[in-house]
Coordinates of N, CA and C in Angstrom, one line a residue:
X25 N -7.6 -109.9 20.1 CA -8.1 -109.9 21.5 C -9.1 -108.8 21.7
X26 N -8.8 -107.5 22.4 CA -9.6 -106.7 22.4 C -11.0 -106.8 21.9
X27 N -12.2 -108.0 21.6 CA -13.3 -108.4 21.3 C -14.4 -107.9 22.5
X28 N -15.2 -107.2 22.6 CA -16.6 -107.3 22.9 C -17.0 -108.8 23.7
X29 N -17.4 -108.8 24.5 CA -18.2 -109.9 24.9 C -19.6 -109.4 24.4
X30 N -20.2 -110.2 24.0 CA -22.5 -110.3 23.4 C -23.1 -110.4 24.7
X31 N -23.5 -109.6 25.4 CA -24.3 -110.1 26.3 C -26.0 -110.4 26.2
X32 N -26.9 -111.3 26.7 CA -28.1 -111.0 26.4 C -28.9 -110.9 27.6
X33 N -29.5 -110.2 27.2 CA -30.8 -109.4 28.5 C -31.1 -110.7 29.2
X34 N -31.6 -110.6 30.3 CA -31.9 -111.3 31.2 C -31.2 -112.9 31.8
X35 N -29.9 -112.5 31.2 CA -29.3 -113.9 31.2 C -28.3 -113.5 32.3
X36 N -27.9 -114.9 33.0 CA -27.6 -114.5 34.3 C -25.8 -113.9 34.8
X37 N -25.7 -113.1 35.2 CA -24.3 -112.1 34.7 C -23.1 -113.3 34.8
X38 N -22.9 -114.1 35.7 CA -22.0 -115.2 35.0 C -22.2 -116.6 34.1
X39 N -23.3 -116.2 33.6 CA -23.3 -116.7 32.3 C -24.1 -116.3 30.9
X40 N -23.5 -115.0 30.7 CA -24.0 -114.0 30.0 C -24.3 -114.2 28.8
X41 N -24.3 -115.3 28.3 CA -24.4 -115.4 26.7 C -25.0 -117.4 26.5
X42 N -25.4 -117.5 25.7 CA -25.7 -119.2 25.5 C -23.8 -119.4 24.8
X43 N -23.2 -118.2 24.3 CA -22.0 -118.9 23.5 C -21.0 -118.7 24.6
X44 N -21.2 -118.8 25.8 CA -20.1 -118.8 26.4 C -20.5 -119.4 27.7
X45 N -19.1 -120.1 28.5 CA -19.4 -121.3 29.2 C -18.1 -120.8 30.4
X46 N -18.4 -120.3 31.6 CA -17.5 -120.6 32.6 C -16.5 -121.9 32.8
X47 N -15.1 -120.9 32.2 CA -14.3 -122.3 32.6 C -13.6 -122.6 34.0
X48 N -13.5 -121.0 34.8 CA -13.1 -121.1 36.1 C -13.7 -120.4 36.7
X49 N -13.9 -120.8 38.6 CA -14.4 -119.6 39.2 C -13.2 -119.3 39.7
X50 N -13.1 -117.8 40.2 CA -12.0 -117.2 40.9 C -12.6 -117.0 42.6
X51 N -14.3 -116.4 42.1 CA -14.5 -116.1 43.2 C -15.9 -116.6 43.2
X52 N -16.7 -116.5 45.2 CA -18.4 -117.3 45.0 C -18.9 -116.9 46.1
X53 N -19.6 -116.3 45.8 CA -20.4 -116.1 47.0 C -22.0 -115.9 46.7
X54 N -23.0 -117.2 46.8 CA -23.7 -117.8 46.5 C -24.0 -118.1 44.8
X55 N -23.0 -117.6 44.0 CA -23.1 -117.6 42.7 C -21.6 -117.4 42.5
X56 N -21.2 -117.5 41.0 CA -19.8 -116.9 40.6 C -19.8 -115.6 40.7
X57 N -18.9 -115.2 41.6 CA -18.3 -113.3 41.4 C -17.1 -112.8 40.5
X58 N -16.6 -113.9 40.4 CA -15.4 -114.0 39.3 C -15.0 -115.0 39.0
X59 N -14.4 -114.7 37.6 CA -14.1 -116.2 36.7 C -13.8 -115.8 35.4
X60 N -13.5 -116.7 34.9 CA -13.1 -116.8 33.2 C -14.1 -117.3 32.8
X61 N -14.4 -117.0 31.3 CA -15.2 -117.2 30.2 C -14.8 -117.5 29.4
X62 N -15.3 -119.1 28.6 CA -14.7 -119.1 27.1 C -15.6 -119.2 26.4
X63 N -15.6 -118.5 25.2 CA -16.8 -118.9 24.1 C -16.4 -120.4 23.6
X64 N -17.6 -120.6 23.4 CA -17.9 -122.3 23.1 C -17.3 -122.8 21.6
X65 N -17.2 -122.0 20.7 CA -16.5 -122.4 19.3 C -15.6 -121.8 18.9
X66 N -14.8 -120.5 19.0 CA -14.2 -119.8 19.2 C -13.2 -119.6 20.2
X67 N -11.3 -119.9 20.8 CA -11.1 -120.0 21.3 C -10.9 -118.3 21.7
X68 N -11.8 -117.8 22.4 CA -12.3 -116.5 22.7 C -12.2 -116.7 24.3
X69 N -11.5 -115.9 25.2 CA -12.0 -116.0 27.1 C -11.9 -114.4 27.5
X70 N -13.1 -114.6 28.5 CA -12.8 -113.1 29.2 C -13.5 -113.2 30.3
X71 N -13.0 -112.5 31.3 CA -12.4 -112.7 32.3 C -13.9 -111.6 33.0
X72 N -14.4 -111.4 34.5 CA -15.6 -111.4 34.4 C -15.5 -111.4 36.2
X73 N -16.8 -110.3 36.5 CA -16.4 -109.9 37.9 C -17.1 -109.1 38.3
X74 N -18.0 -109.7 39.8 CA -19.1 -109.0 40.4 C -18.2 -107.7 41.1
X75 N -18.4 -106.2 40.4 CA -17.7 -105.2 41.3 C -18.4 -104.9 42.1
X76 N -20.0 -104.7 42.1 CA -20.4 -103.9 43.3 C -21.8 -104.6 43.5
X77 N -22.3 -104.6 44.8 CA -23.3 -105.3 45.3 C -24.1 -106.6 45.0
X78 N -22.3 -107.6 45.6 CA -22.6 -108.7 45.3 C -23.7 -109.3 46.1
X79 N -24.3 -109.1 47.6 CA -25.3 -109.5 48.2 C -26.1 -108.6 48.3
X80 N -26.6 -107.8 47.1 CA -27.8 -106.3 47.0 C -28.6 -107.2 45.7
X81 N -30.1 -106.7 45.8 CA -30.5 -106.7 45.0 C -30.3 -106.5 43.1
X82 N -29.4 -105.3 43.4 CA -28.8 -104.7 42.0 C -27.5 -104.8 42.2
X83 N -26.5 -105.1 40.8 CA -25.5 -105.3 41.4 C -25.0 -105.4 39.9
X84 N -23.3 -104.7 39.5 CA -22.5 -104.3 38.6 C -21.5 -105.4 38.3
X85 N -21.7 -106.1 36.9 CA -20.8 -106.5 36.6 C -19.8 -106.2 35.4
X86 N -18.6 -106.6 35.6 CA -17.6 -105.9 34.4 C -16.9 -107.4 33.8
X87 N -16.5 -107.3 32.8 CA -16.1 -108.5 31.4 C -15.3 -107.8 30.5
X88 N -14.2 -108.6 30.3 CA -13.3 -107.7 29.6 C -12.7 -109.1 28.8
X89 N -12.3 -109.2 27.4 CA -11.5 -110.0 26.9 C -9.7 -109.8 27.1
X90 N -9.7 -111.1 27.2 CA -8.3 -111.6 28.1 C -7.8 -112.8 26.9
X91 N -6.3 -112.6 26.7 CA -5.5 -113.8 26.1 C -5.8 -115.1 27.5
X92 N -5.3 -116.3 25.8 CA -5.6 -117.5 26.6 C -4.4 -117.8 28.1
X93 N -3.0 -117.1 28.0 CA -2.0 -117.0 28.5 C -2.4 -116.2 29.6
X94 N -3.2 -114.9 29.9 CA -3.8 -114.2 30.7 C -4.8 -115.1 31.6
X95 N -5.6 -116.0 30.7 CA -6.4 -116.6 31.4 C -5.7 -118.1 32.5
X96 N -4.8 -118.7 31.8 CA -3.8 -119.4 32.5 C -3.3 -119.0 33.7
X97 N -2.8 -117.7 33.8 CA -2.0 -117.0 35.0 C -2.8 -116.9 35.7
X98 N -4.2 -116.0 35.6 CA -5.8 -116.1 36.4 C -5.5 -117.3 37.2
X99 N -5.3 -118.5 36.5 CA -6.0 -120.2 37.6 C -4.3 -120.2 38.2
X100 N -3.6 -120.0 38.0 CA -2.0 -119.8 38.9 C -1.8 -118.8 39.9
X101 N -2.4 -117.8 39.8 CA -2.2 -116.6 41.2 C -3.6 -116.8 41.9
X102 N -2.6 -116.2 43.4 CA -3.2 -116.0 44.7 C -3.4 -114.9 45.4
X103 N -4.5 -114.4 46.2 CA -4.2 -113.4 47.1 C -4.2 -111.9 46.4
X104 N -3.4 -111.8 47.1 CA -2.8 -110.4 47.0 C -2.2 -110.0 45.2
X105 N -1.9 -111.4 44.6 CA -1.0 -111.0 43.1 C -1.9 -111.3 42.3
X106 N -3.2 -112.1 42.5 CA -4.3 -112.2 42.0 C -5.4 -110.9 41.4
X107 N -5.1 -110.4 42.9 CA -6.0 -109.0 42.8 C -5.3 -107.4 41.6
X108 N -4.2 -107.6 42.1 CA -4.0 -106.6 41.4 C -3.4 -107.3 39.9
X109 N -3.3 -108.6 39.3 CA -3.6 -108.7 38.2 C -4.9 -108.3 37.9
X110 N -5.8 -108.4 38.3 CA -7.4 -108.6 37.6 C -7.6 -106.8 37.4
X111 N -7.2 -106.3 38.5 CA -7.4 -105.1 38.6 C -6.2 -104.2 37.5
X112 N -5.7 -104.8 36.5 CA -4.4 -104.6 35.4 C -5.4 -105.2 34.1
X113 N -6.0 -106.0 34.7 CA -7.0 -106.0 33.2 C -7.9 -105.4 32.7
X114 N -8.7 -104.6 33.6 CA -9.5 -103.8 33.4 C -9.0 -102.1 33.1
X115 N -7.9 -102.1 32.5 CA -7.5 -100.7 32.7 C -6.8 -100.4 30.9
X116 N -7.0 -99.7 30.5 CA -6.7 -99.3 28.8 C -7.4 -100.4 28.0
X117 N -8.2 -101.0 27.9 CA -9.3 -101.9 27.3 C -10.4 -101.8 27.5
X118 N -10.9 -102.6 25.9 CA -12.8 -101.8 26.6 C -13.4 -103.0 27.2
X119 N -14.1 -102.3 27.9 CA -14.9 -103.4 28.7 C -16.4 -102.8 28.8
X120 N -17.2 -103.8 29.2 CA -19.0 -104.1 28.6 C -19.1 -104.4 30.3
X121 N -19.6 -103.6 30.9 CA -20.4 -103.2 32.3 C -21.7 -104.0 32.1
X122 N -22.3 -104.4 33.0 CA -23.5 -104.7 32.7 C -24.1 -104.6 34.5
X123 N -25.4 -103.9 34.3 CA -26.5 -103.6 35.3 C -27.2 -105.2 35.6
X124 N -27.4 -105.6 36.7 CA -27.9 -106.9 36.8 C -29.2 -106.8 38.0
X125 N -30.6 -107.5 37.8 CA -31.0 -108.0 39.0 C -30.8 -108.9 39.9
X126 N -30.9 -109.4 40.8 CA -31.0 -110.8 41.2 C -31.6 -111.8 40.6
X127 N -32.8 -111.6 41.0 CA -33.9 -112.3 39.8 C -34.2 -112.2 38.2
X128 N -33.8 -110.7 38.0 CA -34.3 -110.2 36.3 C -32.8 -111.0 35.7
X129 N -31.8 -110.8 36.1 CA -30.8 -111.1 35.2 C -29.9 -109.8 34.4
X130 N -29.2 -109.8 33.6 CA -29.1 -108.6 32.9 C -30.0 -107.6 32.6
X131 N -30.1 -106.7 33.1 CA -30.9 -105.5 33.0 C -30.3 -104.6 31.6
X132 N -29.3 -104.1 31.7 CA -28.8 -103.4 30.8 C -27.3 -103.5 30.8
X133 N -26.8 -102.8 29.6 CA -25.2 -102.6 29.5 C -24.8 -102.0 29.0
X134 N -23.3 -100.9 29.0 CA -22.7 -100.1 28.3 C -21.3 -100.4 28.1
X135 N -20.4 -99.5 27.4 CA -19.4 -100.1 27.1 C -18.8 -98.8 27.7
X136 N -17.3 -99.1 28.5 CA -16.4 -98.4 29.2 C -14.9 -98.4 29.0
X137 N -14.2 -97.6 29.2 CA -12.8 -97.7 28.8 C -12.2 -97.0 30.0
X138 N -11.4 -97.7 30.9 CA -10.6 -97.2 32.4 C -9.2 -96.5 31.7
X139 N -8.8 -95.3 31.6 CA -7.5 -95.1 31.4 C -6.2 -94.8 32.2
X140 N -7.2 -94.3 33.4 CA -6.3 -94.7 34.9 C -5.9 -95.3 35.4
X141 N -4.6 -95.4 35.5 CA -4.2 -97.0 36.9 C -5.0 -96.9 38.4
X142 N -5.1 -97.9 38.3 CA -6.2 -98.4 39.6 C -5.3 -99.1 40.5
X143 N -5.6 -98.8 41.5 CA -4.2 -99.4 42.6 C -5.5 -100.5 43.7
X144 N -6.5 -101.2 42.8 CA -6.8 -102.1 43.6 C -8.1 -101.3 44.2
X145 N -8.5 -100.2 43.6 CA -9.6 -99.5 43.9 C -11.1 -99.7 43.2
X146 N -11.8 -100.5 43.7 CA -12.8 -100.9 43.0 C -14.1 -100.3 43.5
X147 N -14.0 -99.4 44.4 CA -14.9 -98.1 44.3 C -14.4 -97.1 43.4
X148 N -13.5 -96.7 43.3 CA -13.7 -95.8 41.7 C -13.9 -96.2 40.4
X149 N -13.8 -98.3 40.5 CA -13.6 -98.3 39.3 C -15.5 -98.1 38.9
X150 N -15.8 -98.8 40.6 CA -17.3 -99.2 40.0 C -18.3 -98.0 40.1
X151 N -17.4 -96.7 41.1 CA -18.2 -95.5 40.9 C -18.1 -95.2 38.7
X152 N -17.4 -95.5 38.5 CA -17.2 -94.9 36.8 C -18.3 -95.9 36.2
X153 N -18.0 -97.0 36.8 CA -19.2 -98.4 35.6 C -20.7 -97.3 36.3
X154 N -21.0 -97.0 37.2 CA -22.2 -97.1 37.6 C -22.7 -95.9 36.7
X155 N -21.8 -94.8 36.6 CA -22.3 -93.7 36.0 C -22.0 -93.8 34.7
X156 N -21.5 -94.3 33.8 CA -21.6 -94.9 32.8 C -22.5 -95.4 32.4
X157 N -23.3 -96.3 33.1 CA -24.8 -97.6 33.3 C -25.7 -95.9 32.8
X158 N -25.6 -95.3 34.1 CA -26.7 -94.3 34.2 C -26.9 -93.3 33.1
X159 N -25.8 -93.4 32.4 CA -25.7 -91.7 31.3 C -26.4 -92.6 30.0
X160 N -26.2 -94.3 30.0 CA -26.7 -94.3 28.9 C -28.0 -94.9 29.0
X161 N -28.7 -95.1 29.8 CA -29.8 -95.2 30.5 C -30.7 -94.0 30.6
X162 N -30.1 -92.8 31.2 CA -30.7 -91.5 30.8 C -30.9 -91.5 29.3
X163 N -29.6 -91.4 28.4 CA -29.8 -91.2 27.0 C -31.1 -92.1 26.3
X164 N -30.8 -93.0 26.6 CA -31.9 -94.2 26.1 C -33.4 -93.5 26.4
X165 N -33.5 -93.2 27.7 CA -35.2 -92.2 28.1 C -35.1 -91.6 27.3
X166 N -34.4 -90.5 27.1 CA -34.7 -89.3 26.7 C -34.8 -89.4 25.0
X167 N -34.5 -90.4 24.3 CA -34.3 -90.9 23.1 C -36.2 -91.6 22.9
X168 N -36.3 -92.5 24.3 CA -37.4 -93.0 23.9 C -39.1 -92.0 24.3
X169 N -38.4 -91.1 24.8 CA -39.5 -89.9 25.2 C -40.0 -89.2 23.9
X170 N -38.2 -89.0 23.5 CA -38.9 -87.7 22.3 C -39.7 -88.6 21.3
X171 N -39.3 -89.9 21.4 CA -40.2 -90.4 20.0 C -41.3 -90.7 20.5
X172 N -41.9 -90.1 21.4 CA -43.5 -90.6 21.7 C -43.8 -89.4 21.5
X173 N -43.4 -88.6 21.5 CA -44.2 -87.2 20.6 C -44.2 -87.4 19.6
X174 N -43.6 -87.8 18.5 CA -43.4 -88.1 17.2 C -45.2 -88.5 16.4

């Protein structure tokens, strides 16, 4: 389990990859905001989720691999038991954040690991993705600055 999702640049955050195919939506608001993912040859799923500015221009999403048994319970809960499963998956596992445009599609991504329990808090979770996004985004400039002195 614990696998990496591939994401590629400019592909659209609920459908982040050509090897992978939305098999559920959970959530929609003019696009998928959540849902499951299966890779296409590989019986591979992970689970996938607009945290922050789903009607903004820019906007955070997080992907985390999920058993097929996890993904089953996903299309069985409601509500309230829904939420704080999803919010139980993203916690001691790594997960692949990804920066999105509206139009550009994947902008960038980093990789995150929540070791806090989250009680359904998805401003701290997405204050962590965002600054996460940012440190390796800073790193990235400052990597591509010094080599233009070079």
């Amino acid at each position: 389990m614990n696998e990496r999702i591939a994401l590629q640049l400019g592909a659209r955050p609920w459908a982040p990859s050509r090897s992978v195919r939305v098999v559920q939506e959970l959530n929609y608001y003019d696009m998928p905001t959540e849902g499951v993912l299966k890779r296409r040859f590989l019986p591979s799923y992970y689970f996938f989720a607009c945290i922050d500015g789903v009607a903004t221009e820019y906007n955070l999403w997080v992907y985390v691999s999920i058993t097929r048994a996890e993904a089953r319970k996903l299309r069985r809960l409601a509500s309230t038991e829904l939420r704080s499963f999803e919010v139980g998956l993203l916690v001691d596992r790594p997960l692949v954040v990804a920066m999105a445009h509206e139009d550009g599609g994947i902008l960038h991504q980093a990789h995150v690991r929540v070791s806090e329990k989250l009680k359904v808090e998805e401003p701290k979770l997405a204050h962590q993705a965002w600054q996460s996004v940012k440190e390796e985004i800073s790193a990235e400039a400052g990597a591509i600055e010094r080599m233009a002195f070079c």
